[in-house]
Amino acid sequence: PRIDFIYLEGMQKKGDTKEVLTVAENLLKLSQLKPQERSRALYMSASSSITLGNATLAKQRLNECVALGKQGGNWSLLCRDTLDVMK
């Protein structure tokens, strides 16, 4: 997952939102993700979904991320804050 996250950061900087969403969604299919990695992938998926105008998927991913609670680390907090802004 580490290389995938480096790639995701590069794609974000490049502005390739669709690729970020695709890679983040593929990461979420991996069962061996640690909670912080999962919350990071969920946040990146949600952020990309917001940019692409898919609020439904964004809210779903943010809710999943928030549900990880403390295990998700700061990414879960960021998800919670983003979800609050969307309400």
XYZ file of C-alpha atoms in Angstrom:
87
model
C 0.000 0.000 0.000
C 2.880 2.403 0.639
C 3.761 2.677 -3.050
C 0.097 3.133 -3.906
C -0.156 6.075 -1.525
C 2.963 7.677 -3.020
C 1.390 7.242 -6.445
C -1.898 8.724 -5.174
C -0.119 11.812 -3.857
C 1.551 12.273 -7.244
C -1.753 11.954 -9.067
C -3.354 14.452 -6.676
C -0.602 16.975 -7.375
C -1.016 16.348 -11.088
C -4.762 16.896 -10.768
C -5.763 13.472 -12.066
C -8.820 13.100 -9.839
C -10.308 10.124 -11.697
C -7.078 8.151 -11.287
C -6.943 9.020 -7.579
C -10.483 7.724 -7.150
C -9.748 4.527 -9.086
C -6.575 3.716 -7.151
C -8.141 4.606 -3.787
C -11.136 2.365 -4.507
C -8.803 -0.469 -5.519
C -6.859 -0.026 -2.284
C -10.077 -0.368 -0.303
C -10.536 -3.858 -1.756
C -7.358 -5.032 0.008
C -8.049 -6.897 3.226
C -4.588 -6.359 4.700
C -4.903 -2.574 5.052
C -4.217 -1.253 8.530
C -6.959 0.984 9.968
C -4.955 4.174 9.325
C -4.248 3.108 5.742
C -7.906 2.279 5.248
C -9.028 5.643 6.633
C -6.515 7.412 4.390
C -7.800 5.574 1.309
C -11.390 6.316 2.340
C -10.584 10.011 2.725
C -8.823 10.138 -0.651
C -11.766 8.393 -2.296
C -14.207 10.810 -0.664
C -12.147 13.855 -1.576
C -11.937 12.757 -5.201
C -15.652 11.963 -5.249
C -16.447 15.465 -4.012
C -14.300 16.982 -6.762
C -16.007 14.812 -9.373
C -19.468 15.751 -8.060
C -20.406 12.398 -6.536
C -21.617 13.486 -3.092
C -23.324 10.144 -2.439
C -20.110 8.122 -2.706
C -18.223 10.819 -0.801
C -20.617 10.658 2.152
C -20.541 6.856 2.136
C -16.736 6.803 2.246
C -16.585 9.534 4.899
C -19.038 7.641 7.111
C -16.963 4.463 6.764
C -13.865 6.441 7.669
C -15.463 8.065 10.725
C -16.642 4.622 11.878
C -12.994 3.569 12.246
C -12.733 6.052 15.118
C -9.418 6.338 16.916
C -8.003 3.385 14.985
C -8.141 5.532 11.850
C -5.981 8.203 13.436
C -5.979 11.744 12.144
C -7.496 10.639 8.853
C -10.709 9.723 10.691
C -10.765 13.176 12.255
C -10.307 14.753 8.847
C -13.148 12.603 7.508
C -15.396 13.709 10.358
C -14.603 17.375 9.742
C -15.223 17.014 6.007
C -18.522 15.247 6.661
C -19.577 18.057 9.013
C -18.860 20.625 6.281
C -20.948 18.653 3.790
C -24.047 18.698 6.023
